[in-house]
mmCIF file of N, CA and C in Angstrom:
data_model
loop_
_atom_site.group_PDB
_atom_site.id
_atom_site.type_symbol
_atom_site.label_atom_id
_atom_site.label_comp_id
_atom_site.label_asym_id
_atom_site.label_seq_id
_atom_site.Cartn_x
_atom_site.Cartn_y
_atom_site.Cartn_z
ATOM 1 N N SER Y 179 -17.474 28.878 -13.159
ATOM 2 C CA SER Y 179 -17.243 28.497 -14.681
ATOM 3 C C SER Y 179 -16.460 27.161 -14.616
ATOM 4 N N HIS Y 180 -16.624 26.338 -15.682
ATOM 5 C CA HIS Y 180 -15.883 25.092 -15.673
ATOM 6 C C HIS Y 180 -14.268 25.186 -15.526
ATOM 7 N N SER Y 181 -13.983 26.110 -16.090
ATOM 8 C CA SER Y 181 -12.399 25.992 -15.941
ATOM 9 C C SER Y 181 -11.891 26.426 -14.441
ATOM 10 N N GLN Y 182 -12.837 27.148 -13.654
ATOM 11 C CA GLN Y 182 -12.444 27.035 -12.218
ATOM 12 C C GLN Y 182 -12.660 26.030 -11.491
ATOM 13 N N ASP Y 183 -13.701 25.379 -11.658
ATOM 14 C CA ASP Y 183 -13.728 24.018 -11.244
ATOM 15 C C ASP Y 183 -12.779 22.981 -11.433
ATOM 16 N N GLN Y 184 -11.869 23.093 -12.554
ATOM 17 C CA GLN Y 184 -10.797 22.250 -12.599
ATOM 18 C C GLN Y 184 -9.688 22.750 -11.903
ATOM 19 N N LEU Y 185 -9.567 23.848 -11.289
ATOM 20 C CA LEU Y 185 -8.521 24.811 -10.959
ATOM 21 C C LEU Y 185 -8.667 24.423 -9.348
ATOM 22 N N ASN Y 186 -10.013 24.356 -9.001
ATOM 23 C CA ASN Y 186 -10.282 23.847 -7.365
ATOM 24 C C ASN Y 186 -10.405 22.393 -7.364
ATOM 25 N N LEU Y 187 -9.045 21.692 -7.043
ATOM 26 C CA LEU Y 187 -9.009 20.309 -6.894
ATOM 27 C C LEU Y 187 -8.819 19.844 -5.522
ATOM 28 N N SER Y 188 -8.670 20.777 -4.537
ATOM 29 C CA SER Y 188 -8.655 20.387 -3.198
ATOM 30 C C SER Y 188 -10.067 19.785 -2.778
ATOM 31 N N LEU Y 189 -9.527 18.476 -2.152
ATOM 32 C CA LEU Y 189 -10.993 17.598 -1.572
ATOM 33 C C LEU Y 189 -11.122 17.781 0.039
ATOM 34 N N CYS Y 190 -9.675 18.238 0.460
ATOM 35 C CA CYS Y 190 -9.932 18.562 1.933
ATOM 36 C C CYS Y 190 -8.761 19.459 2.241
ATOM 37 N N TYR Y 191 -9.311 20.527 3.232
ATOM 38 C CA TYR Y 191 -8.290 21.822 3.796
ATOM 39 C C TYR Y 191 -8.314 21.686 5.062
ATOM 40 N N ARG Y 192 -7.381 22.138 5.795
ATOM 41 C CA ARG Y 192 -7.050 22.428 7.214
ATOM 42 C C ARG Y 192 -8.038 23.279 7.537
ATOM 43 N N ARG Y 193 -9.027 22.928 8.640
ATOM 44 C CA ARG Y 193 -9.870 24.185 9.225
ATOM 45 C C ARG Y 193 -9.518 24.657 10.369
ATOM 46 N N LYS Y 194 -8.407 24.328 11.054
ATOM 47 C CA LYS Y 194 -7.818 25.000 11.888
ATOM 48 C C LYS Y 194 -6.400 24.908 12.088
ATOM 49 N N ARG Y 195 -5.776 26.099 12.421
ATOM 50 C CA ARG Y 195 -4.377 26.346 12.283
ATOM 51 C C ARG Y 195 -3.912 25.462 13.500
ATOM 52 N N THR Y 196 -2.718 24.610 13.013
ATOM 53 C CA THR Y 196 -1.901 23.886 13.811
ATOM 54 C C THR Y 196 -0.512 24.005 14.082
ATOM 55 N N ARG Y 197 -0.143 24.272 15.269
ATOM 56 C CA ARG Y 197 1.504 24.500 15.421
ATOM 57 C C ARG Y 197 2.531 23.466 14.665
ATOM 58 N N SER Y 198 3.846 23.665 14.720
ATOM 59 C CA SER Y 198 4.427 22.764 14.076
ATOM 60 C C SER Y 198 4.670 21.423 15.045
ATOM 61 N N LEU Y 199 4.745 20.443 14.195
ATOM 62 C CA LEU Y 199 4.605 19.110 14.548
ATOM 63 C C LEU Y 199 5.847 18.471 14.986
ATOM 64 N N SER Y 200 6.720 19.072 14.350
ATOM 65 C CA SER Y 200 8.171 18.298 14.336
ATOM 66 C C SER Y 200 8.827 18.028 15.753
ATOM 67 N N LYS Y 201 8.143 18.795 16.775
ATOM 68 C CA LYS Y 201 8.949 18.337 18.193
ATOM 69 C C LYS Y 201 8.107 17.862 18.944
ATOM 70 N N HIS Y 202 6.960 17.228 18.469
ATOM 71 C CA HIS Y 202 5.711 16.789 19.161
ATOM 72 C C HIS Y 202 5.816 15.372 19.069
ATOM 73 N N ASN Y 203 5.624 14.251 20.027
ATOM 74 C CA ASN Y 203 5.552 12.624 19.973
ATOM 75 C C ASN Y 203 4.050 12.390 19.362
ATOM 76 N N LYS Y 204 3.966 11.309 19.215
ATOM 77 C CA LYS Y 204 2.443 10.424 18.446
ATOM 78 C C LYS Y 204 1.503 11.050 19.114
ATOM 79 N N THR Y 205 1.619 11.000 20.382
ATOM 80 C CA THR Y 205 0.180 11.249 21.391
ATOM 81 C C THR Y 205 -0.052 12.949 21.396
ATOM 82 N N GLN Y 206 0.993 13.638 21.089
ATOM 83 C CA GLN Y 206 0.677 14.993 21.296
ATOM 84 C C GLN Y 206 0.338 15.602 19.876
ATOM 85 N N ARG Y 207 0.811 14.614 18.774
ATOM 86 C CA ARG Y 207 0.272 14.955 17.682
ATOM 87 C C ARG Y 207 -1.409 14.520 17.173
ATOM 88 N N GLN Y 208 -1.416 13.640 17.640
ATOM 89 C CA GLN Y 208 -3.155 12.949 17.495
ATOM 90 C C GLN Y 208 -4.007 14.212 18.647
ATOM 91 N N ILE Y 209 -3.698 14.777 19.568
ATOM 92 C CA ILE Y 209 -4.163 15.923 20.028
ATOM 93 C C ILE Y 209 -4.229 17.127 19.340
ATOM 94 N N ILE Y 210 -3.061 17.468 18.755
ATOM 95 C CA ILE Y 210 -3.198 18.960 17.840
ATOM 96 C C ILE Y 210 -3.602 18.809 16.591
ATOM 97 N N LEU Y 211 -3.761 17.476 16.149
ATOM 98 C CA LEU Y 211 -4.662 17.393 14.592
ATOM 99 C C LEU Y 211 -5.889 16.875 14.556
ATOM 100 N N LYS Y 212 -6.871 16.657 16.049
ATOM 101 C CA LYS Y 212 -7.824 16.159 16.108
ATOM 102 C C LYS Y 212 -8.629 17.025 15.150
ATOM 103 N N GLN Y 213 -9.411 16.593 14.330
ATOM 104 C CA GLN Y 213 -10.732 16.997 13.529
ATOM 105 C C GLN Y 213 -9.806 18.450 12.986
ATOM 106 N N ALA Y 214 -8.483 18.353 12.472
ATOM 107 C CA ALA Y 214 -7.823 19.553 11.907
ATOM 108 C C ALA Y 214 -8.529 19.761 10.509
ATOM 109 N N PHE Y 215 -8.756 18.670 10.003
ATOM 110 C CA PHE Y 215 -9.145 18.575 8.427
ATOM 111 C C PHE Y 215 -10.692 18.671 8.458
ATOM 112 N N ALA Y 216 -11.304 19.108 7.052
ATOM 113 C CA ALA Y 216 -12.430 18.824 6.473
ATOM 114 C C ALA Y 216 -12.677 18.874 5.014
ATOM 115 N N LEU Y 217 -13.925 18.386 4.925
ATOM 116 C CA LEU Y 217 -14.029 18.309 3.166
ATOM 117 C C LEU Y 217 -14.159 19.664 2.674
ATOM 118 N N SER Y 218 -13.823 19.866 1.657
ATOM 119 C CA SER Y 218 -14.338 21.293 0.927
ATOM 120 C C SER Y 218 -15.655 20.552 0.284
ATOM 121 N N LYS Y 219 -16.594 21.832 -0.225
ATOM 122 C CA LYS Y 219 -17.668 21.552 -0.922
ATOM 123 C C LYS Y 219 -17.531 20.746 -2.156
ATOM 124 N N HIS Y 220 -16.486 21.011 -2.852
ATOM 125 C CA HIS Y 220 -15.953 20.261 -3.979
ATOM 126 C C HIS Y 220 -15.696 18.889 -3.840
ATOM 127 N N GLY Y 221 -14.916 18.473 -2.308
ATOM 128 C CA GLY Y 221 -14.625 17.512 -2.101
ATOM 129 C C GLY Y 221 -15.867 16.453 -1.916
ATOM 130 N N LYS Y 222 -16.937 17.107 -1.085
ATOM 131 C CA LYS Y 222 -18.158 16.033 -0.872
ATOM 132 C C LYS Y 222 -18.770 15.773 -2.089
ATOM 133 N N THR Y 223 -18.871 16.281 -3.235
ATOM 134 C CA THR Y 223 -19.683 15.860 -4.349
ATOM 135 C C THR Y 223 -18.685 14.732 -5.107
ATOM 136 N N ARG Y 224 -17.252 14.776 -4.768
ATOM 137 C CA ARG Y 224 -16.368 14.063 -5.657
ATOM 138 C C ARG Y 224 -15.917 12.614 -5.016
ATOM 139 N N ILE Y 225 -16.022 12.922 -3.657
ATOM 140 C CA ILE Y 225 -15.490 11.462 -3.213
ATOM 141 C C ILE Y 225 -16.582 10.381 -2.880
ATOM 142 N N GLN Y 226 -17.891 10.729 -3.068
ATOM 143 C CA GLN Y 226 -18.772 9.453 -2.491
ATOM 144 C C GLN Y 226 -18.760 8.502 -3.367
ATOM 145 N N GLY Y 227 -18.438 7.230 -2.520
ATOM 146 C CA GLY Y 227 -17.867 5.823 -2.885
ATOM 147 C C GLY Y 227 -16.741 5.758 -3.783
ATOM 148 N N ARG Y 228 -16.063 6.594 -3.725
ATOM 149 C CA ARG Y 228 -14.811 6.354 -4.363
ATOM 150 C C ARG Y 228 -13.464 5.960 -3.664
ATOM 151 N N SER Y 229 -12.724 5.275 -4.286
ATOM 152 C CA SER Y 229 -11.261 5.326 -3.709
ATOM 153 C C SER Y 229 -10.601 6.201 -3.835
ATOM 154 N N ILE Y 230 -9.638 6.557 -2.885
ATOM 155 C CA ILE Y 230 -8.976 8.024 -3.022
ATOM 156 C C ILE Y 230 -7.529 7.887 -2.492
ATOM 157 N N LEU Y 231 -6.490 8.285 -3.365
ATOM 158 C CA LEU Y 231 -5.036 8.311 -2.987
ATOM 159 C C LEU Y 231 -4.720 9.812 -2.612
ATOM 160 N N VAL Y 232 -4.238 9.864 -1.187
ATOM 161 C CA VAL Y 232 -3.517 10.954 -0.606
ATOM 162 C C VAL Y 232 -2.060 11.100 -0.838
ATOM 163 N N ILE Y 233 -1.361 11.838 -1.455
ATOM 164 C CA ILE Y 233 0.195 11.778 -1.380
ATOM 165 C C ILE Y 233 0.452 13.127 -0.724
ATOM 166 N N ASP Y 234 1.674 12.290 -0.085
ATOM 167 C CA ASP Y 234 2.401 13.442 0.878
ATOM 168 C C ASP Y 234 3.924 13.485 0.686
ATOM 169 N N ASP Y 235 4.610 14.576 0.858
ATOM 170 C CA ASP Y 235 6.061 14.369 0.843
ATOM 171 C C ASP Y 235 6.935 13.545 1.684
ATOM 172 N N VAL Y 236 6.404 13.746 2.934
ATOM 173 C CA VAL Y 236 7.282 13.159 4.222
ATOM 174 C C VAL Y 236 6.307 12.475 5.353
ATOM 175 N N ILE Y 237 6.478 11.534 5.752
ATOM 176 C CA ILE Y 237 6.041 10.910 6.766
ATOM 177 C C ILE Y 237 6.721 10.773 8.090
ATOM 178 N N THR Y 238 6.294 11.415 9.333
ATOM 179 C CA THR Y 238 6.745 10.939 10.493
ATOM 180 C C THR Y 238 6.222 9.833 11.370
ATOM 181 N N THR Y 239 4.956 10.315 11.888
ATOM 182 C CA THR Y 239 4.660 9.200 12.526
ATOM 183 C C THR Y 239 3.303 8.781 11.893
ATOM 184 N N GLY Y 240 2.770 9.469 10.907
ATOM 185 C CA GLY Y 240 1.819 9.062 9.947
ATOM 186 C C GLY Y 240 0.144 9.958 10.266
ATOM 187 N N GLN Y 241 0.390 10.462 11.568
ATOM 188 C CA GLN Y 241 -1.021 11.188 12.102
ATOM 189 C C GLN Y 241 -1.597 11.933 11.190
ATOM 190 N N THR Y 242 -1.094 12.857 10.587
ATOM 191 C CA THR Y 242 -1.691 13.824 9.524
ATOM 192 C C THR Y 242 -2.229 12.898 8.499
ATOM 193 N N LEU Y 243 -1.690 12.016 7.835
ATOM 194 C CA LEU Y 243 -2.292 10.927 6.953
ATOM 195 C C LEU Y 243 -3.411 10.233 7.372
ATOM 196 N N HIS Y 244 -3.537 10.112 8.641
ATOM 197 C CA HIS Y 244 -4.644 9.264 9.535
ATOM 198 C C HIS Y 244 -5.836 10.100 9.674
ATOM 199 N N GLU Y 245 -5.521 11.581 9.984
ATOM 200 C CA GLU Y 245 -6.586 12.578 10.253
ATOM 201 C C GLU Y 245 -7.226 12.795 8.620
ATOM 202 N N ILE Y 246 -6.473 12.989 7.654
ATOM 203 C CA ILE Y 246 -6.887 13.339 6.268
ATOM 204 C C ILE Y 246 -7.797 12.169 6.062
ATOM 205 N N ALA Y 247 -7.494 10.591 6.185
ATOM 206 C CA ALA Y 247 -7.953 9.690 5.797
ATOM 207 C C ALA Y 247 -9.464 9.618 6.463
ATOM 208 N N THR Y 248 -9.545 9.581 7.833
ATOM 209 C CA THR Y 248 -10.869 9.787 8.330
ATOM 210 C C THR Y 248 -11.548 10.791 8.004
ATOM 211 N N CYS Y 249 -11.348 12.034 7.807
ATOM 212 C CA CYS Y 249 -12.093 13.167 7.189
ATOM 213 C C CYS Y 249 -12.750 12.632 5.807
ATOM 214 N N LEU Y 250 -11.716 11.895 5.075
ATOM 215 C CA LEU Y 250 -12.200 11.402 3.601
ATOM 216 C C LEU Y 250 -13.373 10.198 3.651
ATOM 217 N N LYS Y 251 -13.164 9.541 4.559
ATOM 218 C CA LYS Y 251 -14.141 8.407 5.098
ATOM 219 C C LYS Y 251 -15.128 8.518 5.582
ATOM 220 N N GLN Y 252 -15.427 9.857 6.634
ATOM 221 C CA GLN Y 252 -16.528 10.164 7.250
ATOM 222 C C GLN Y 252 -17.353 10.781 5.933
ATOM 223 N N GLY Y 253 -16.501 11.505 5.188
ATOM 224 C CA GLY Y 253 -17.356 12.175 4.004
ATOM 225 C C GLY Y 253 -17.807 11.326 2.802
ATOM 226 N N GLY Y 254 -17.693 10.015 2.804
ATOM 227 C CA GLY Y 254 -18.356 9.175 2.012
ATOM 228 C C GLY Y 254 -17.177 8.431 1.237
ATOM 229 N N ALA Y 255 -15.834 8.470 1.389
ATOM 230 C CA ALA Y 255 -15.045 7.770 0.415
ATOM 231 C C ALA Y 255 -15.059 6.496 0.964
ATOM 232 N N ARG Y 256 -15.153 5.555 -0.228
ATOM 233 C CA ARG Y 256 -14.986 4.047 -0.047
ATOM 234 C C ARG Y 256 -14.119 3.387 0.385
ATOM 235 N N HIS Y 257 -12.309 3.698 0.373
ATOM 236 C CA HIS Y 257 -11.327 3.528 0.783
ATOM 237 C C HIS Y 257 -10.321 4.544 0.352
ATOM 238 N N VAL Y 258 -9.303 4.663 1.269
ATOM 239 C CA VAL Y 258 -8.419 5.586 1.156
ATOM 240 C C VAL Y 258 -7.036 4.960 1.372
ATOM 241 N N ASP Y 259 -6.082 5.270 0.442
ATOM 242 C CA ASP Y 259 -4.507 4.997 0.383
ATOM 243 C C ASP Y 259 -3.547 5.902 0.625
ATOM 244 N N SER Y 260 -2.607 6.068 0.810
ATOM 245 C CA SER Y 260 -1.660 6.890 0.957
ATOM 246 C C SER Y 260 -0.291 6.522 0.289
ATOM 247 N N LEU Y 261 0.473 7.585 -0.349
ATOM 248 C CA LEU Y 261 1.596 7.529 -0.892
ATOM 249 C C LEU Y 261 2.481 8.604 -0.327
ATOM 250 N N THR Y 262 3.669 8.093 0.202
ATOM 251 C CA THR Y 262 4.916 9.199 0.605
ATOM 252 C C THR Y 262 6.002 8.968 -0.026
ATOM 253 N N LEU Y 263 6.689 10.105 0.010
ATOM 254 C CA LEU Y 263 7.834 10.238 -0.907
ATOM 255 C C LEU Y 263 9.201 9.736 -0.057
ATOM 256 N N ALA Y 264 9.172 10.170 1.469
ATOM 257 C CA ALA Y 264 10.087 9.655 2.384
ATOM 258 C C ALA Y 264 9.467 9.611 3.708
ATOM 259 N N ARG Y 265 9.858 9.160 4.305
ATOM 260 C CA ARG Y 265 10.007 8.846 5.911
ATOM 261 C C ARG Y 265 11.120 9.173 6.600
ATOM 262 N N ILE Y 266 10.583 9.706 7.768
ATOM 263 C CA ILE Y 266 11.666 10.110 8.719
ATOM 264 C C ILE Y 266 11.604 9.224 9.805
ATOM 265 N N LEU Y 267 12.812 8.858 10.020
ATOM 266 C CA LEU Y 267 13.148 7.693 10.943
ATOM 267 C C LEU Y 267 13.695 8.280 12.664
#
């Protein structure tokens, strides 16, 4: 129904379980997160030719945001930006 479509707003989902990234360097994170995200059916129809803003609470190396942006761009997004609330130094 229409109300269920409004509740399912997830464009991207984690398609493989990944271990905690907190103790890994950037290269290790790249390997762990490679192709970890995929577009949902809902996402494929919603992002075609659109600009997307991805919001995340914390950024460490940026690898998770990079993988999500890659997924969205490969799925047809015209442009992907990100906004984070905090950065770990």
